[in-house]
PDB file of C-alpha atoms in Angstrom:
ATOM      1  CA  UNK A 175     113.918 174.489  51.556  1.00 82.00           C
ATOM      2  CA  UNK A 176     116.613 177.047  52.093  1.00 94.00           C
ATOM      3  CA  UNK A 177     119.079 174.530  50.131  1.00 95.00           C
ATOM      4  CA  UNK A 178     116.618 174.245  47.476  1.00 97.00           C
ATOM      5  CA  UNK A 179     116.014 177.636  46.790  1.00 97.00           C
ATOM      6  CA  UNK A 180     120.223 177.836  46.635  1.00 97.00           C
ATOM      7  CA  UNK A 181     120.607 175.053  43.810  1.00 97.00           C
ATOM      8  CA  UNK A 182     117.349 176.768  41.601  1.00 97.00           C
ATOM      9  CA  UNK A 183     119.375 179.933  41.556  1.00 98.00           C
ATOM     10  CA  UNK A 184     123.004 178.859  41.406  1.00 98.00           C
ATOM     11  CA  UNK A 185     121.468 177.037  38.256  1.00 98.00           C
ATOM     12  CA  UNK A 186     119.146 179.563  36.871  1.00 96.00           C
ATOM     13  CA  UNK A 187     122.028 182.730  37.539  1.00 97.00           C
ATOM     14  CA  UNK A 188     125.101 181.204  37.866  1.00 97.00           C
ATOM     15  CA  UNK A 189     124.544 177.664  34.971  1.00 97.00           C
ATOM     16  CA  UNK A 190     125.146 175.607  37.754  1.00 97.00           C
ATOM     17  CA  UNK A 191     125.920 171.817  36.455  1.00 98.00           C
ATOM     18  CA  UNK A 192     127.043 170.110  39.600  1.00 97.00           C
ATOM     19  CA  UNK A 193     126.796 170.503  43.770  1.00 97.00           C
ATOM     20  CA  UNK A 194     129.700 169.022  46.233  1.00 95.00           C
ATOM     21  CA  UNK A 195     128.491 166.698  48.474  1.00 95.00           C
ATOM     22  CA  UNK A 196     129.777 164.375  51.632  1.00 94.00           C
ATOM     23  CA  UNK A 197     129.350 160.914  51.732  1.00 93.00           C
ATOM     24  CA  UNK A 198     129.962 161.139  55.594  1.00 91.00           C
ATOM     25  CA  UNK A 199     126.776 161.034  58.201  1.00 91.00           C
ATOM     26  CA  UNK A 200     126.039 164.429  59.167  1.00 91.00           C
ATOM     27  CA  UNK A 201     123.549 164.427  62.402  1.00 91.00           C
ATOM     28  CA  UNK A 202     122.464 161.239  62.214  1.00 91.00           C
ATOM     29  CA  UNK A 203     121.878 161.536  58.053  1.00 94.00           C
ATOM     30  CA  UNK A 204     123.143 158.895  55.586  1.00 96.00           C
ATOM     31  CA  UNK A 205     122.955 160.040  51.869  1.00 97.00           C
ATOM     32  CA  UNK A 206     119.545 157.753  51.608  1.00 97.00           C
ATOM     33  CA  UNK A 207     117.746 159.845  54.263  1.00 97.00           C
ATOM     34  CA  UNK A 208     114.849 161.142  53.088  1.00 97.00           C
ATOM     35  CA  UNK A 209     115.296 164.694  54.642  1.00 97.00           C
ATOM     36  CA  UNK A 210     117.630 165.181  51.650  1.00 97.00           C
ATOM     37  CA  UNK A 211     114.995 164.356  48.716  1.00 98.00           C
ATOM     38  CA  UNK A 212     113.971 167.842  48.090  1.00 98.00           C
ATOM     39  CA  UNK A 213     117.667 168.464  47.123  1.00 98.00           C
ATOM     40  CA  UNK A 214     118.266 165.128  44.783  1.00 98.00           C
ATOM     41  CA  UNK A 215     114.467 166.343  43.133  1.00 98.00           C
ATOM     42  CA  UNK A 216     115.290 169.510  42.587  1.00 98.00           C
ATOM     43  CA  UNK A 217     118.842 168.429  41.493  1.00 98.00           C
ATOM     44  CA  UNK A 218     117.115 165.897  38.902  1.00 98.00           C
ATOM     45  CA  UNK A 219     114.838 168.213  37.684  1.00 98.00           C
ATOM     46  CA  UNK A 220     117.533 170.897  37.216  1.00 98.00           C
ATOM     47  CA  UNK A 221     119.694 168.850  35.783  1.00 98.00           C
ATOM     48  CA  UNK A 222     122.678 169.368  38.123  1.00 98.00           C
ATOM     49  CA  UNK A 223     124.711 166.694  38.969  1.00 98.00           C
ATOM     50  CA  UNK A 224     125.051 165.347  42.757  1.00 99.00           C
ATOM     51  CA  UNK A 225     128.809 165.471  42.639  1.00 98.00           C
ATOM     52  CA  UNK A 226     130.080 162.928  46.020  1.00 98.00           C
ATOM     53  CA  UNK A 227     133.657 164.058  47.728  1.00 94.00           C
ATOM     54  CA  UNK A 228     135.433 162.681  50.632  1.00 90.00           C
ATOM     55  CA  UNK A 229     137.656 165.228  52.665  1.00 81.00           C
ATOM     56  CA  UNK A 230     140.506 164.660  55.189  1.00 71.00           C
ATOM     57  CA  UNK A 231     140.348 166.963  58.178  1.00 68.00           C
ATOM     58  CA  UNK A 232     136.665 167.445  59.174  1.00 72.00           C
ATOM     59  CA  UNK A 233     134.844 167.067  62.142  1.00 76.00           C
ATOM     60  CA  UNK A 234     131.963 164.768  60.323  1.00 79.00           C
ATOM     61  CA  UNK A 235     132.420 161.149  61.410  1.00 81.00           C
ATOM     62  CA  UNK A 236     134.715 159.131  58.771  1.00 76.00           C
ATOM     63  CA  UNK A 237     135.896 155.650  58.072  1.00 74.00           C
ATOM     64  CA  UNK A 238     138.825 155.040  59.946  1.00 69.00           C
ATOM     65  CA  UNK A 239     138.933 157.840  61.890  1.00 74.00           C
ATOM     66  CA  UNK A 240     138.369 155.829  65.000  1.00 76.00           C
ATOM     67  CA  UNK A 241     141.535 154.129  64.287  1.00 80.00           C
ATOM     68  CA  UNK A 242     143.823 156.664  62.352  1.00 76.00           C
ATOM     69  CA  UNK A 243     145.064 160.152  62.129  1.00 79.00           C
ATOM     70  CA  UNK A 244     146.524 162.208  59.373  1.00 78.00           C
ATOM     71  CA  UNK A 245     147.625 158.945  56.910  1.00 83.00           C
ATOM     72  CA  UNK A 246     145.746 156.042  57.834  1.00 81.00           C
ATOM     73  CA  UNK A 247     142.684 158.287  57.989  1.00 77.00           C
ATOM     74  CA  UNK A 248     143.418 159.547  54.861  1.00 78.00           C
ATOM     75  CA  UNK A 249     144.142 156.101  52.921  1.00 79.00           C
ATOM     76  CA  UNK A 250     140.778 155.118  54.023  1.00 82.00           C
ATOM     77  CA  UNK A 251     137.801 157.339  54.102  1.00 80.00           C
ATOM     78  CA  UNK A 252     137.903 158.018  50.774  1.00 88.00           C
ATOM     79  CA  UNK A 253     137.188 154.980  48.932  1.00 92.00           C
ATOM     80  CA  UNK A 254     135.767 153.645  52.012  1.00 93.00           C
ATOM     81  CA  UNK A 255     133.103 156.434  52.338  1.00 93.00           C
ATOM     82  CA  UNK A 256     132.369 156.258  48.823  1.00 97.00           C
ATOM     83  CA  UNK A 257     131.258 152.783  48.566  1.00 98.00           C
ATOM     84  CA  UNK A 258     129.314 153.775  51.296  1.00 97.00           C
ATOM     85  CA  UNK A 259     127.207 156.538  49.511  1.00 97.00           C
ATOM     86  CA  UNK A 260     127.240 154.151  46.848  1.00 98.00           C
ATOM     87  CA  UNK A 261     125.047 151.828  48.987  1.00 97.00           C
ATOM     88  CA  UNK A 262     123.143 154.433  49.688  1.00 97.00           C
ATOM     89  CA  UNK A 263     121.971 155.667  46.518  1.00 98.00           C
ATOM     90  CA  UNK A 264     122.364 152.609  44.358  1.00 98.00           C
ATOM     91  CA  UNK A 265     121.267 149.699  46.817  1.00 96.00           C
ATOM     92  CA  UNK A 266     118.902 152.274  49.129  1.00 96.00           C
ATOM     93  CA  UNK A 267     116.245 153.678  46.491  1.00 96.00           C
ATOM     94  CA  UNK A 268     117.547 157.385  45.762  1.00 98.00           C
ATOM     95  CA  UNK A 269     118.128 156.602  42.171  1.00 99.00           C
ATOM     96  CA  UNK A 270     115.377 153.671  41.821  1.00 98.00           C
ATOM     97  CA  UNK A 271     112.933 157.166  43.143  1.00 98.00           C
ATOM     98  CA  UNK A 272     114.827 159.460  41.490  1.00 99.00           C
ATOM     99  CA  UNK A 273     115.686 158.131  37.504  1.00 98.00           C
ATOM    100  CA  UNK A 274     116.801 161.570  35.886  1.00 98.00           C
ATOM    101  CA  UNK A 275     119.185 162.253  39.260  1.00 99.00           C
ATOM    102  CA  UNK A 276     123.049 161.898  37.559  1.00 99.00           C
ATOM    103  CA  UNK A 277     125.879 161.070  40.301  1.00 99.00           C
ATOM    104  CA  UNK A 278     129.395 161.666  40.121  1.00 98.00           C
ATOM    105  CA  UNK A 279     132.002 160.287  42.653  1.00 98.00           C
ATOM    106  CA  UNK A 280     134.938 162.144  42.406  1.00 96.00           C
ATOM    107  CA  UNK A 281     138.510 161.736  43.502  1.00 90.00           C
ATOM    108  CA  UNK A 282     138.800 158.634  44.862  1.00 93.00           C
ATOM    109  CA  UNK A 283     140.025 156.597  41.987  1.00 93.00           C
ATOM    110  CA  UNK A 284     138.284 153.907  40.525  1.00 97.00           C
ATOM    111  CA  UNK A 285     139.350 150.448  41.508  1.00 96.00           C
ATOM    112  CA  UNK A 286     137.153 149.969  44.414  1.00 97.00           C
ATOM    113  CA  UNK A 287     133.657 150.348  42.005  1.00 98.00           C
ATOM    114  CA  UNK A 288     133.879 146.153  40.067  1.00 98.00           C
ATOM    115  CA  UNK A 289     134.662 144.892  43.640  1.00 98.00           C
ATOM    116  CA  UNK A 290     131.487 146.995  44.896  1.00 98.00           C
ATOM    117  CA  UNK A 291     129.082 146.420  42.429  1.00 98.00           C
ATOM    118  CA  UNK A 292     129.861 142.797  42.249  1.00 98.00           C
ATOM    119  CA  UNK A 293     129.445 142.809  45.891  1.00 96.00           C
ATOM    120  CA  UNK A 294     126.121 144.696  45.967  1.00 96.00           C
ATOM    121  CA  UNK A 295     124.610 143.163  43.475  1.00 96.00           C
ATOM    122  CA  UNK A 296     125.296 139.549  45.036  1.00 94.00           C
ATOM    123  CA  UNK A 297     124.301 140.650  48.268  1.00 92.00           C
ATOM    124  CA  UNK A 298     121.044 142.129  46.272  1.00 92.00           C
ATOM    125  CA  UNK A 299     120.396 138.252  44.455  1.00 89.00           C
ATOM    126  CA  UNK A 300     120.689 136.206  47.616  1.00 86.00           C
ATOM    127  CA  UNK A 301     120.271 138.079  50.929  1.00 74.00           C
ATOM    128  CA  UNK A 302     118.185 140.715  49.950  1.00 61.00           C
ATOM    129  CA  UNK A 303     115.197 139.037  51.635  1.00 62.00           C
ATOM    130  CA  UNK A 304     111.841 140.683  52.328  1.00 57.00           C
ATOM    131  CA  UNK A 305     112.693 144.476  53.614  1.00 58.00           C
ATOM    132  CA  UNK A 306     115.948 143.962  52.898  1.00 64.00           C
ATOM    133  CA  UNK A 307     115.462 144.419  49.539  1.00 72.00           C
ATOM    134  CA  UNK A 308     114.516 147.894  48.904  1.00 83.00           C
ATOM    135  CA  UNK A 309     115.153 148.333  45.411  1.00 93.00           C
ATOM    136  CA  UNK A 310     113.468 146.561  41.926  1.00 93.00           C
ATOM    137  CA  UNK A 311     116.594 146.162  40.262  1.00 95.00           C
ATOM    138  CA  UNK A 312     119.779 145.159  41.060  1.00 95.00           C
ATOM    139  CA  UNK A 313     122.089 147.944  42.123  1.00 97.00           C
ATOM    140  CA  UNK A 314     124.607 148.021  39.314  1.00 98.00           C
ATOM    141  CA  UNK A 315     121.529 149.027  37.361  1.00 98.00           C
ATOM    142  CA  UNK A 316     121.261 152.026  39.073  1.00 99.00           C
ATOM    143  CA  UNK A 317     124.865 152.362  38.941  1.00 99.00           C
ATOM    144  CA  UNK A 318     125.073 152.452  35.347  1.00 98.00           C
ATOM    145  CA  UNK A 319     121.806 154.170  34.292  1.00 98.00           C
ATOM    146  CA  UNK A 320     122.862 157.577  36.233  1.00 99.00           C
ATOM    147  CA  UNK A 321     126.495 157.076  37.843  1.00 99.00           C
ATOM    148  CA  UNK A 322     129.552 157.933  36.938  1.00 99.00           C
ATOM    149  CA  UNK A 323     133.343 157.367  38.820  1.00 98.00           C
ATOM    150  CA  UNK A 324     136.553 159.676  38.003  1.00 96.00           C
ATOM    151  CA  UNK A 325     140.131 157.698  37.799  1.00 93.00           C
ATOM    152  CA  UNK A 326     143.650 158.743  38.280  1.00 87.00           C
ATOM    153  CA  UNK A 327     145.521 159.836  35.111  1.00 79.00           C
ATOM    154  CA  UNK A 328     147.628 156.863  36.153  1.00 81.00           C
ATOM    155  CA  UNK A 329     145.693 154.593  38.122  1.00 88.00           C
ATOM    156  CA  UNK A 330     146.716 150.778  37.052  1.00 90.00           C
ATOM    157  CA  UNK A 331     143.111 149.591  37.281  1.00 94.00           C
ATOM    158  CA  UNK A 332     141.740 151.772  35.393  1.00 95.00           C
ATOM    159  CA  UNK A 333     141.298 149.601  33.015  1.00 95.00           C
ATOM    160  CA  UNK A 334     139.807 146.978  34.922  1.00 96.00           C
ATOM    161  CA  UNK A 335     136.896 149.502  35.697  1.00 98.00           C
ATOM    162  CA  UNK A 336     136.642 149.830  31.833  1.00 98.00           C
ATOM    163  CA  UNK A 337     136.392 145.850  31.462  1.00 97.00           C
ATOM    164  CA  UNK A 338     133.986 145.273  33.955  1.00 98.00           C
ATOM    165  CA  UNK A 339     131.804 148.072  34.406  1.00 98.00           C
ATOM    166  CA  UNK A 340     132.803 150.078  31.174  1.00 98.00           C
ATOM    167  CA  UNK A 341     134.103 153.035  29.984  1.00 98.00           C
ATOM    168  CA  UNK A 342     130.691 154.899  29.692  1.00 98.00           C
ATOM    169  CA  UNK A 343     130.760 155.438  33.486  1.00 98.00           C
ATOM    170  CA  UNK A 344     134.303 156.974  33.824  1.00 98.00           C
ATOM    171  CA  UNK A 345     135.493 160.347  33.832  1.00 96.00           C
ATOM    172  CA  UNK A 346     139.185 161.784  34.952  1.00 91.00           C
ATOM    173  CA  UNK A 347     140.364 163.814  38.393  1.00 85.00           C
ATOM    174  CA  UNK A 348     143.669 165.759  37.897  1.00 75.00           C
ATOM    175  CA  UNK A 349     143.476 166.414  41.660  1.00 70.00           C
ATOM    176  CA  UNK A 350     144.755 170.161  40.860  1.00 66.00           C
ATOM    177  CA  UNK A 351     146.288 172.022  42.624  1.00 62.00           C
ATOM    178  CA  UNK A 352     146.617 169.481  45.784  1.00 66.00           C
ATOM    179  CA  UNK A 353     149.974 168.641  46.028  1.00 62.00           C
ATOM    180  CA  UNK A 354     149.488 165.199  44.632  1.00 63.00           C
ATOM    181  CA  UNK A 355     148.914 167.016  41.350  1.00 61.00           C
ATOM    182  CA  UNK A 356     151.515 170.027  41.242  1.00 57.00           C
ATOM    183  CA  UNK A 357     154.384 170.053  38.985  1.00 61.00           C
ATOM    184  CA  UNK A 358     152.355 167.318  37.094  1.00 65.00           C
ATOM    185  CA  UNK A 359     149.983 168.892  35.261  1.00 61.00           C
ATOM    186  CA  UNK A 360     149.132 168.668  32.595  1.00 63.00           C
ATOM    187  CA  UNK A 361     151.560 166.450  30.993  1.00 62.00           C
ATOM    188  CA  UNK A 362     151.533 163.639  34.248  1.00 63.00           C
ATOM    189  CA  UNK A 363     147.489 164.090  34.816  1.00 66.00           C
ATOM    190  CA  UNK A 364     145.455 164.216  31.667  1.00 74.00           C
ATOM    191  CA  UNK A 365     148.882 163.092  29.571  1.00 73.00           C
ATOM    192  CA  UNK A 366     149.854 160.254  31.191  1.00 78.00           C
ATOM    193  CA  UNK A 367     145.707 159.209  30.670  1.00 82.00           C
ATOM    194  CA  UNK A 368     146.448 159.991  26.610  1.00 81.00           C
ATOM    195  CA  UNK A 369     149.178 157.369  26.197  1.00 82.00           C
ATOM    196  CA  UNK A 370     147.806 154.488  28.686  1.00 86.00           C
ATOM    197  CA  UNK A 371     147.939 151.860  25.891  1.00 89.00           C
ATOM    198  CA  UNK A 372     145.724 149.587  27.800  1.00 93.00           C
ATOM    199  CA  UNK A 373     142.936 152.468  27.586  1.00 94.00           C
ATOM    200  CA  UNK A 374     141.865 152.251  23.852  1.00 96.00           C
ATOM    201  CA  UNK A 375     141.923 155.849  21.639  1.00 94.00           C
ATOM    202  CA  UNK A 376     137.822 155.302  21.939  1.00 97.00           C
ATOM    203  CA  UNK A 377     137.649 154.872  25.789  1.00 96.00           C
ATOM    204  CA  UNK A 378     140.046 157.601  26.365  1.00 94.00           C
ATOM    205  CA  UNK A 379     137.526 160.084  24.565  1.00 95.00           C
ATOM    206  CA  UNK A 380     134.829 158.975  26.313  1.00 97.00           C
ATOM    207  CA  UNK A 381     137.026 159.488  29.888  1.00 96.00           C
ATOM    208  CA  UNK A 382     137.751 163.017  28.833  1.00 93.00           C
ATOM    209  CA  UNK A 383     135.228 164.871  27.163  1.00 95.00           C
ATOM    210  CA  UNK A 384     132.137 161.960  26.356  1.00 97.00           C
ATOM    211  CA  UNK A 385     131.703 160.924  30.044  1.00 98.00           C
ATOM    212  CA  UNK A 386     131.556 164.747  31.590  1.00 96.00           C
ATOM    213  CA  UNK A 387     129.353 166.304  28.633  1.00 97.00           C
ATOM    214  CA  UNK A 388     126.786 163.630  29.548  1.00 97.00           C
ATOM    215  CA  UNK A 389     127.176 163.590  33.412  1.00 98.00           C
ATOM    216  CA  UNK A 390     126.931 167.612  33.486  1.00 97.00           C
ATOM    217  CA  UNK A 391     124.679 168.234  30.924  1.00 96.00           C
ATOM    218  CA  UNK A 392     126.743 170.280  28.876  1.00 95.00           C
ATOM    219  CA  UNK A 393     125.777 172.109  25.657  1.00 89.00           C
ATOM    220  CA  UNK A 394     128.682 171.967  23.293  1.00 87.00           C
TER     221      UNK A 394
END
């Protein structure tokens, strides 16, 4: 409730358009726990975008961090934890229960999302038997009626995403100011993004300014 009554008037106050969240468990949680609806309904209604971010260096459990430290650790969790809140909302039933809810995740590139929804969504026509199937639709449905993924300005598949997902569903992280991203911006970030000739002029729009108006509901 508390959490609630945080997002109305962050929105309402502040124009709010998107809250951080962790993929990671937290107390037992996955993102599909139903202790968490009152913030994706309120979020839906609102308008504000659920905005999913790994993090290195926390004490919430984490792919790999049974077998890593600092770089292995790193390498993994984040596109490892973000297929897994990708499960969770698109294969799970948050966004089948929740159709207005908009979901970005952010900052760890965009190559893993074909493999995943492929994967899902075959998983979803042939082994989703009885309860296993919670959802009506397959999950790349959900994927691509409310979610959204952000590349690297230089990320070679990048353009895969665009070919087999599309380019409605991508947006851009600069990664500014971690120290993957200083010195480099703009010119290396959003540049290098503006003369990817693979990446038509069309596509590029839609990355930087089509793809964000629509995911944070932005008035201009």
């Amino acid at each position: 409730a508390r959490a609630v009554e945080e997002l109305r008037c962050a929105k309402e106050k502040l124009g709010l358009v998107g809250i951080f969240w962790r993929p990671n468990k937290l107390c037992g949680r996955t993102l599909s726990s139903p202790d968490y609806n009152p913030v994706y309904e309120a979020a839906a209604d609102l308008g504000v975008a659920v905005c999913v971010h790994e993090g290195a260096r926390t004490v919430l459990e984490q792919c790999g961090s049974d077998r890593y430290s600092e770089f292995g650790r790193h390498i993994a969790c984040h596109p490892l934890e973000q297929m897994l809140a990708s499960l969770n909302l698109c294969a799970d039933g948050v966004l089948e229960k929740f159709p207005k809810l908009h979901v970005a995740y952010l900052e760890s590139g965009c190559g893993w999302v074909p493999f995943w929804l492929e994967r899902m969504d075959e998983h979803w026509e042939h082994e989703g038997q009885g309860q296993a199937k919670t959802t009506h639709e397959k999950p790349s449905y959900y994927f691509k009626r409310q979610c959204w993924a952000s590349c690297e300005a230089g990320e070679e598949l990048a353009p895969v995403f665009i070919e087999h997902v599309g380019a409605d569903y991508l947006t851009i992280a600069t990664d500014y100011p971690h120290s993957d991203c200083i010195g480099k911006f703009p010119d290396r970030t959003v540049g290098d993004l503006t003369k990817n000739n693979r990446i038509s002029t069309e596509a590029r729009r839609k990355i930087l300014w089509d793809n964000p108006v629509r995911l944070y509901g932005l008035e201009v």
